[in-house]
PDB file of C-alpha atoms and ligand atoms in Angstrom:
ATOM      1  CA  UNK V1069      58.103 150.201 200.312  1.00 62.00           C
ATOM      2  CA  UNK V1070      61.687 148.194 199.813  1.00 91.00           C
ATOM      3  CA  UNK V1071      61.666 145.204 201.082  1.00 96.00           C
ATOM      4  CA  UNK V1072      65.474 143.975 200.663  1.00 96.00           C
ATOM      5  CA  UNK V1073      66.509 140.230 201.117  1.00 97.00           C
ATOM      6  CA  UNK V1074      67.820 140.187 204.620  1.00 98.00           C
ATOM      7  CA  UNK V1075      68.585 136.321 204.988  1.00 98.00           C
ATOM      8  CA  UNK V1076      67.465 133.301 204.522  1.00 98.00           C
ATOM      9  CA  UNK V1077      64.699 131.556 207.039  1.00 98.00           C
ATOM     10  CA  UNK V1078      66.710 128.425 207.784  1.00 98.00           C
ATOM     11  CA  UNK V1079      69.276 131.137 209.035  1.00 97.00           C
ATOM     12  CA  UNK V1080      66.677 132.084 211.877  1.00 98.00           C
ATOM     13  CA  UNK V1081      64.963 129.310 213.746  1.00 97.00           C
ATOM     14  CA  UNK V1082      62.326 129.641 215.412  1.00 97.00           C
ATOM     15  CA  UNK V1083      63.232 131.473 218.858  1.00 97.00           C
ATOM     16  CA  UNK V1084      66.868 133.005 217.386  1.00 98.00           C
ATOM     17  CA  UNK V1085      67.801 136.511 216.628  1.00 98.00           C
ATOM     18  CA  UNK V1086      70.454 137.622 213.977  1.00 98.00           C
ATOM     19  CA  UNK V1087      71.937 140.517 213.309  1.00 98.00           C
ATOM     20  CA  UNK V1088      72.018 142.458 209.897  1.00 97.00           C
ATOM     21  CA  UNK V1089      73.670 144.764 208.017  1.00 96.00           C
ATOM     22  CA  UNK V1090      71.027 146.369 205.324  1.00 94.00           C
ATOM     23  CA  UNK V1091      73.053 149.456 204.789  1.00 90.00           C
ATOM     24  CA  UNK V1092      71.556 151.322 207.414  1.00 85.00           C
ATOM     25  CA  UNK V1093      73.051 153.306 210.584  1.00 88.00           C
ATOM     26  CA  UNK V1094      72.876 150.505 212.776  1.00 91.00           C
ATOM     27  CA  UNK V1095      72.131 146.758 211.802  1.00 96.00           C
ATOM     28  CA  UNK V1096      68.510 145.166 212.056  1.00 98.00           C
ATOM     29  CA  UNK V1097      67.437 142.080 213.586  1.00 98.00           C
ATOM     30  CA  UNK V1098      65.723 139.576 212.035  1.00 98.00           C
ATOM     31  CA  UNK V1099      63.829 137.669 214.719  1.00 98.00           C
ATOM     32  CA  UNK V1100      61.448 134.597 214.421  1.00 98.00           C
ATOM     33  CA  UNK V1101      59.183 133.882 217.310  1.00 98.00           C
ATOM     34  CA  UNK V1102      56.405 131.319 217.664  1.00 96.00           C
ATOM     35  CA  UNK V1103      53.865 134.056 215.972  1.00 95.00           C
ATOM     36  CA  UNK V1104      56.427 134.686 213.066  1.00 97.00           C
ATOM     37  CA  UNK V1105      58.905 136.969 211.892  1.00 98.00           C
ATOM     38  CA  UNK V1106      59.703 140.462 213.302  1.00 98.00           C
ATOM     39  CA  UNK V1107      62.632 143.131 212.484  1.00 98.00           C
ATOM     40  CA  UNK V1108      64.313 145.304 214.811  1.00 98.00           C
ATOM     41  CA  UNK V1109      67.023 148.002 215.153  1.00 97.00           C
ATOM     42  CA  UNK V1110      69.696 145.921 216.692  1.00 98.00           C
ATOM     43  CA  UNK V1111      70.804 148.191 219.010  1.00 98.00           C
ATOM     44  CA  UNK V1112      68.809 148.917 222.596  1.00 98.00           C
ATOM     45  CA  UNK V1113      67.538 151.806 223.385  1.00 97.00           C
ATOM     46  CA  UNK V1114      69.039 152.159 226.880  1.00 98.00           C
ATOM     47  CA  UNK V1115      72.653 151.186 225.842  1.00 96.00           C
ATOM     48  CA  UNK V1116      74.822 150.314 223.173  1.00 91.00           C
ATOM     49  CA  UNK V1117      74.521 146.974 222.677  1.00 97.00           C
ATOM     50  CA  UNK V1118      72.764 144.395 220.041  1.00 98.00           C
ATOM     51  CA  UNK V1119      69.335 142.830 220.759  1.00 98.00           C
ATOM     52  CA  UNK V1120      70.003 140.340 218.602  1.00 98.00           C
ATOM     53  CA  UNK V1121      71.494 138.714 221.314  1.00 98.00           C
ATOM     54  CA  UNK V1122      68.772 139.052 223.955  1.00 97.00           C
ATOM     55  CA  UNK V1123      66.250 136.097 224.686  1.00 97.00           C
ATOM     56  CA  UNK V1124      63.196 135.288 223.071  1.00 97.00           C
ATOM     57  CA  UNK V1125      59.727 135.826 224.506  1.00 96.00           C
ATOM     58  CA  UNK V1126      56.925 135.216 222.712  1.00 96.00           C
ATOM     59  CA  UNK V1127      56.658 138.351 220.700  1.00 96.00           C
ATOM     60  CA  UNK V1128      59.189 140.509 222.835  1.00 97.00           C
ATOM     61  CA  UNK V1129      63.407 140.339 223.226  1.00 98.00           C
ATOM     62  CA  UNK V1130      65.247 141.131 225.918  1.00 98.00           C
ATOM     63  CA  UNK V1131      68.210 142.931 226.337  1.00 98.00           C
ATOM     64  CA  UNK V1132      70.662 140.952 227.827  1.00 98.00           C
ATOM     65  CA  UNK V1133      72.519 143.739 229.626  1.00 98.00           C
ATOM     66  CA  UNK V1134      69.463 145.446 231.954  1.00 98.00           C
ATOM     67  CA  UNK V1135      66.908 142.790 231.102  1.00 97.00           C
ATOM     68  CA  UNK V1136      64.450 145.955 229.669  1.00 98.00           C
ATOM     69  CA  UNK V1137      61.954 143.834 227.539  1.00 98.00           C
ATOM     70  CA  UNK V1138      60.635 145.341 223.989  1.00 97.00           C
ATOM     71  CA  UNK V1139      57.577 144.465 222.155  1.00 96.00           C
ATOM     72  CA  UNK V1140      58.819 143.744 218.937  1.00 97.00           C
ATOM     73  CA  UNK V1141      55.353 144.562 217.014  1.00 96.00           C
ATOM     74  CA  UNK V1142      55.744 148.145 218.194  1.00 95.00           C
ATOM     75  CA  UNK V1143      59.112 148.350 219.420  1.00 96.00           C
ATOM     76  CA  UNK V1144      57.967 149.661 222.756  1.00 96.00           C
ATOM     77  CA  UNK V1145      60.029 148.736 226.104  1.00 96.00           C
ATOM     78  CA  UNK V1146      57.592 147.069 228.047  1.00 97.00           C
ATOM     79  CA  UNK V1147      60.248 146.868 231.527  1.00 94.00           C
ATOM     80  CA  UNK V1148      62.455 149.868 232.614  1.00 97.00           C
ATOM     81  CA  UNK V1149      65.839 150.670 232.650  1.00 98.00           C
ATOM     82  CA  UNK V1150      64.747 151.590 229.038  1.00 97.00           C
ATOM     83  CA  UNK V1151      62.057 153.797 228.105  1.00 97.00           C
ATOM     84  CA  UNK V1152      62.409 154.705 224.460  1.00 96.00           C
ATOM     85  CA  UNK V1153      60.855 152.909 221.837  1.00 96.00           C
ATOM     86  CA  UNK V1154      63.036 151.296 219.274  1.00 96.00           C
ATOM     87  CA  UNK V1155      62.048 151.345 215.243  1.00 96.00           C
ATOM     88  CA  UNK V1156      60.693 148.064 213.932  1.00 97.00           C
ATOM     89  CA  UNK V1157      60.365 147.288 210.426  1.00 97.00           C
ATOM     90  CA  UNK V1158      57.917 145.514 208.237  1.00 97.00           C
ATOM     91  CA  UNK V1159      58.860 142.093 207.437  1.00 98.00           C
ATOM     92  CA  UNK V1160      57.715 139.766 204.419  1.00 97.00           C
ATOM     93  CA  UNK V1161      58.595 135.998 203.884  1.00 98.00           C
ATOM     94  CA  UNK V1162      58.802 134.678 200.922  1.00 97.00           C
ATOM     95  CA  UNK V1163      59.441 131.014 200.364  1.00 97.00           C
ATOM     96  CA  UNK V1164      63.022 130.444 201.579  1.00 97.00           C
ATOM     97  CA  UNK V1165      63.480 134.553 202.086  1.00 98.00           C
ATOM     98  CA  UNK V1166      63.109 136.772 204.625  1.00 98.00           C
ATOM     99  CA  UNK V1167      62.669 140.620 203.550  1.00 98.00           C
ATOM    100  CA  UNK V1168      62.954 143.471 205.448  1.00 97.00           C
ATOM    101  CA  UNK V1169      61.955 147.298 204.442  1.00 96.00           C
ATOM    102  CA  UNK V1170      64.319 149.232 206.601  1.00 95.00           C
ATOM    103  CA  UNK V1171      63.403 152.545 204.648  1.00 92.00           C
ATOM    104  CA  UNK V1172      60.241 152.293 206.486  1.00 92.00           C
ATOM    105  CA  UNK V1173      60.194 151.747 210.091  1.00 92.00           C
ATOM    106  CA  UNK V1174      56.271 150.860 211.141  1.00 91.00           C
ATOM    107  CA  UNK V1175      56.567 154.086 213.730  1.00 70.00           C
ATOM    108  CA  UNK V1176      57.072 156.556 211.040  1.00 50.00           C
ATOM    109  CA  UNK V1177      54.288 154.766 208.849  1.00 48.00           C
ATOM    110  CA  UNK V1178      51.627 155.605 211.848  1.00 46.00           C
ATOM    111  CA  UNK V1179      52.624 159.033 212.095  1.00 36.00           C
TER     112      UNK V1179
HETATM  113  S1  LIG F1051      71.581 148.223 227.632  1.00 50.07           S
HETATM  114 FE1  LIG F1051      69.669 147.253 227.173  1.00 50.07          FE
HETATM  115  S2  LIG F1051      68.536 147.444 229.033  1.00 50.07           S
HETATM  116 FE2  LIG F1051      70.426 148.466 229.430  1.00 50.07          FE
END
């Protein structure tokens, strides 16, 4: 595990998205729905463009482009056009800090 600061909670209100460089390929986004925080490659499986700015669901985003829903616990598109499964990452709050372990997405730590 290495959880890196990714921003701060007041930067993410409840039922937001942001996007985030942690040094990665591709940014992450931080996401905080009514049942918490979750992270996400910010970039959709079925096209080139950032989830971060997709809508909200309970615990899944949607692309804004196709409208392909994904489950952010498991990353899983849950509506077509999309069909591949997008990493998620472990999250952990702490106080005024969200951190994110990008080294780690959950899918690899099943395996
Ligand atoms: S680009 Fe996201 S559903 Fe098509």
């Amino acid at each position: 595990m290495s959880f890196v600061r990714a921003c701060s909670v007041a930067e993410v209100p409840v039922g937001s998205a942001i996007g985030i460089d942690l040094g990665g390929d591709a940014d992450i986004a931080v996401v905080n729905t009514e049942d918490g925080f979750f992270a996400i490659r910010d970039v959709c499986s079925h096209g080139e463009v950032p989830l971060s700015d997709g809508d909200i669901d309970g615990c899944t985003l949607e692309c804004y482009m196709h409208g392909s829903r994904f489950d952010l616990r498991t990353g899983f598109p849950l509506e077509l056009p999309a069909t591949t499964r997008v990493p998620v990452y472990p999250v952990r709050v702490d106080g005024d800090h969200v951190f994110v372990d990008p080294d780690n997405p959950i899918d690899s730590q099943e395996q």
